[in-house]
Amino acid sequence: MKMMIASDIHGSAVYCSKMLEAYKKEKADRLLLLGDILYHGPRNDLPEGYAPKEVIAMLNPMKKELLCVRGNCDTEVDQMVLEFPILADYCYLVLDGVNIFATHGHVYDPHHLPPLKDGDILLNGHTHIPACEEIPDMNGGTYRYLNPGSVSIPKEDSAHSYMIFEDGTFVWKNLDGEEYMTWKTDSRC
């Protein structure tokens, strides 16, 4: 299965459109959204092309292809207009034998871990900063912390970006589809 992973659209129709163009080019089977879909939040400036109603119109027709978790800016009001579930705090995925705990990052993050086993992956959005880190846990094991960055409001000079997971490999790409980081699940970041 080929999975595209993206986060932090924050209501930008401009960047949502670019993300969906990338999704079509990638020919991924599913799109996993790691939260903050419609609202920009009180700490962020309005993203370019802020138009939540347009984002709704772009995403609702794709409802059968989307998996989503709730971001700190996602609310029950957002769920009322979106035709796919967005209010779960996390989802647990097993892809190609890899255990992935996917969440936005405001509840569970590297400083407040969910229950992970040695070698599991914690997949977050929220920070708007791409990441691929091996982190020791309190029990002597390690887990991987991965973050695709942000579709619409990247931080720390990172690209507007997403990730692809296929055949045990995560690839970070900018919205033009150019790779800038890769990690195989059997290697170091």
Coordinates of C-alpha atoms in Angstrom, one line a residue:
M1 CA 0.0 0.0 0.0
K2 CA 1.2 3.5 -0.8
M3 CA 0.2 6.1 1.7
M4 CA 0.5 9.8 1.4
I5 CA 0.8 11.6 4.8
A6 CA 0.2 15.3 5.3
S7 CA -0.6 17.7 8.1
D8 CA -1.6 21.3 8.9
I9 CA -3.6 22.5 5.9
H10 CA -5.0 25.2 8.2
G11 CA -7.8 26.2 5.7
S12 CA -5.5 27.1 2.8
A13 CA -7.3 26.4 -0.4
V14 CA -4.1 27.2 -2.3
Y15 CA -2.0 24.6 -0.5
C16 CA -4.8 22.1 -0.2
S17 CA -5.1 22.2 -4.0
K18 CA -1.3 21.7 -4.4
M19 CA -1.4 18.8 -1.9
L20 CA -4.2 17.1 -3.8
E21 CA -2.3 17.6 -7.1
A22 CA 0.6 15.8 -5.5
Y23 CA -1.7 13.1 -4.2
K24 CA -2.9 12.4 -7.7
K25 CA 0.6 12.4 -9.2
E26 CA 1.8 10.0 -6.4
K27 CA -1.1 7.6 -7.2
A28 CA -1.2 6.8 -3.5
D29 CA -3.9 4.5 -2.2
R30 CA -4.8 6.6 0.8
L31 CA -4.2 10.1 2.2
L32 CA -3.6 10.3 6.0
L33 CA -4.2 13.8 7.3
L34 CA -2.6 14.5 10.7
G35 CA -5.0 17.3 11.8
D36 CA -5.5 21.1 11.6
I37 CA -7.6 20.9 8.5
L38 CA -9.8 24.0 8.3
Y39 CA -8.8 26.6 11.0
H40 CA -5.6 28.5 11.1
G41 CA -5.5 28.8 14.9
P42 CA -4.8 31.8 17.1
R43 CA -1.0 31.4 17.0
N44 CA -0.7 31.3 13.2
D45 CA -1.1 34.0 10.7
L46 CA -3.6 33.4 8.0
P47 CA -2.1 31.1 5.4
E48 CA -2.0 32.1 1.8
G49 CA -5.4 31.4 0.2
Y50 CA -7.2 31.0 3.5
A51 CA -10.7 29.7 2.4
P52 CA -12.0 26.9 4.6
K53 CA -15.2 26.5 2.5
E54 CA -13.1 25.7 -0.6
V55 CA -11.0 23.2 1.4
I56 CA -14.2 21.5 2.5
A57 CA -15.4 21.3 -1.2
M58 CA -12.0 19.8 -2.2
L59 CA -11.8 17.2 0.6
N60 CA -15.4 16.0 0.9
P61 CA -15.5 14.3 -2.5
M62 CA -12.4 12.3 -1.4
K63 CA -13.9 11.0 1.8
K64 CA -13.4 7.3 0.9
E65 CA -9.6 7.9 0.4
L66 CA -9.0 9.9 3.6
L67 CA -7.9 8.8 7.1
C68 CA -7.7 11.6 9.6
V69 CA -6.8 12.4 13.2
R70 CA -7.9 15.5 15.2
G71 CA -5.6 18.5 15.4
N72 CA -5.7 21.1 18.2
C73 CA -7.5 23.4 15.8
D74 CA -10.1 20.9 14.7
T75 CA -13.5 21.0 16.4
E76 CA -17.0 19.5 16.4
V77 CA -18.1 22.4 14.2
D78 CA -15.5 21.3 11.6
Q79 CA -16.8 17.8 11.8
M80 CA -20.3 19.0 11.0
V81 CA -19.2 20.2 7.6
L82 CA -16.7 17.4 6.7
E83 CA -18.1 14.1 5.5
F84 CA -15.3 12.0 6.9
P85 CA -14.3 11.5 10.5
I86 CA -11.7 13.9 12.0
L87 CA -12.2 13.8 15.7
A88 CA -10.1 10.7 16.8
D89 CA -7.1 11.7 18.8
Y90 CA -5.0 9.0 17.1
C91 CA -5.0 6.0 14.8
Y92 CA -2.9 2.9 15.1
L93 CA -1.7 1.6 11.8
V94 CA 0.3 -1.5 10.8
L95 CA 1.7 -1.0 7.4
D96 CA 4.2 -3.4 5.8
G97 CA 4.7 -4.9 9.3
V98 CA 5.6 -1.4 10.8
N99 CA 3.6 -0.3 13.9
I100 CA 2.7 3.4 13.5
F101 CA 0.9 5.5 16.2
A102 CA -0.4 8.5 14.1
T103 CA -1.6 11.5 16.0
H104 CA -1.5 15.3 15.6
G105 CA 1.1 15.9 18.3
H106 CA -0.7 18.2 20.8
V107 CA -1.8 15.3 23.0
Y108 CA 0.9 12.7 22.3
D109 CA 4.4 13.8 21.3
P110 CA 8.1 12.8 22.1
H111 CA 7.6 14.4 25.6
H112 CA 4.3 12.7 26.3
L113 CA 4.4 9.3 24.8
P114 CA 1.6 6.9 24.0
P115 CA 2.1 3.3 24.7
L116 CA 4.9 2.3 22.2
K117 CA 7.0 -0.8 21.9
D118 CA 10.6 -0.8 21.0
G119 CA 10.9 0.0 17.2
D120 CA 7.4 1.6 16.9
I121 CA 6.9 4.9 15.1
L122 CA 5.3 8.0 16.6
L123 CA 3.9 10.0 13.6
N124 CA 3.0 13.6 14.4
G125 CA 2.1 16.8 12.7
H126 CA 1.6 19.9 14.8
T127 CA 5.1 21.4 14.9
H128 CA 5.1 22.3 11.2
I129 CA 8.7 21.0 11.1
P130 CA 9.7 17.8 9.3
A131 CA 11.4 15.3 11.5
C132 CA 13.0 11.9 11.5
E133 CA 14.6 11.0 14.8
E134 CA 15.5 7.9 16.7
I135 CA 14.6 8.6 20.4
P136 CA 15.4 6.4 23.4
D137 CA 12.4 5.6 25.6
M138 CA 12.3 5.2 29.3
N139 CA 12.5 1.4 29.2
G140 CA 15.8 1.1 27.3
G141 CA 14.3 0.7 23.9
T142 CA 13.9 3.2 21.0
Y143 CA 11.2 4.5 18.8
R144 CA 11.1 6.7 15.7
Y145 CA 9.6 10.1 15.7
L146 CA 8.5 11.2 12.2
N147 CA 6.8 14.4 11.1
P148 CA 5.8 15.4 7.5
G149 CA 6.0 19.1 8.2
S150 CA 3.2 21.4 7.2
V151 CA 1.3 21.7 3.9
S152 CA 0.5 25.4 4.3
I153 CA 2.5 27.0 7.1
P154 CA 6.0 25.4 7.3
K155 CA 8.3 26.6 10.1
E156 CA 12.1 26.8 10.6
D157 CA 12.7 27.4 6.8
S158 CA 11.3 24.0 5.9
A159 CA 9.4 23.3 2.7
H160 CA 5.6 23.1 2.2
S161 CA 5.7 19.3 2.4
Y162 CA 4.2 15.8 2.8
M163 CA 5.5 12.3 3.2
I164 CA 5.0 9.1 1.2
F165 CA 5.2 5.6 2.8
E166 CA 5.6 2.6 0.6
D167 CA 7.5 -0.7 0.8
G168 CA 8.9 0.1 4.3
T169 CA 10.3 3.5 3.2
F170 CA 9.2 7.0 4.2
V171 CA 10.0 9.8 1.8
W172 CA 9.6 13.5 2.5
K173 CA 8.8 15.7 -0.5
N174 CA 8.0 19.3 -1.1
L175 CA 4.7 20.0 -2.9
D176 CA 6.4 20.0 -6.2
G177 CA 7.2 16.3 -5.6
E178 CA 11.0 16.8 -5.0
E179 CA 12.5 14.4 -2.4
Y180 CA 14.5 16.0 0.4
M181 CA 14.7 13.2 3.0
T182 CA 14.3 9.4 3.1
W183 CA 14.1 6.8 5.8
K184 CA 13.9 3.0 5.4
T185 CA 12.3 1.4 8.4
D186 CA 15.3 -1.0 8.8
S187 CA 17.9 1.9 8.9
R188 CA 18.7 5.0 10.8
C189 CA 17.3 8.5 9.9

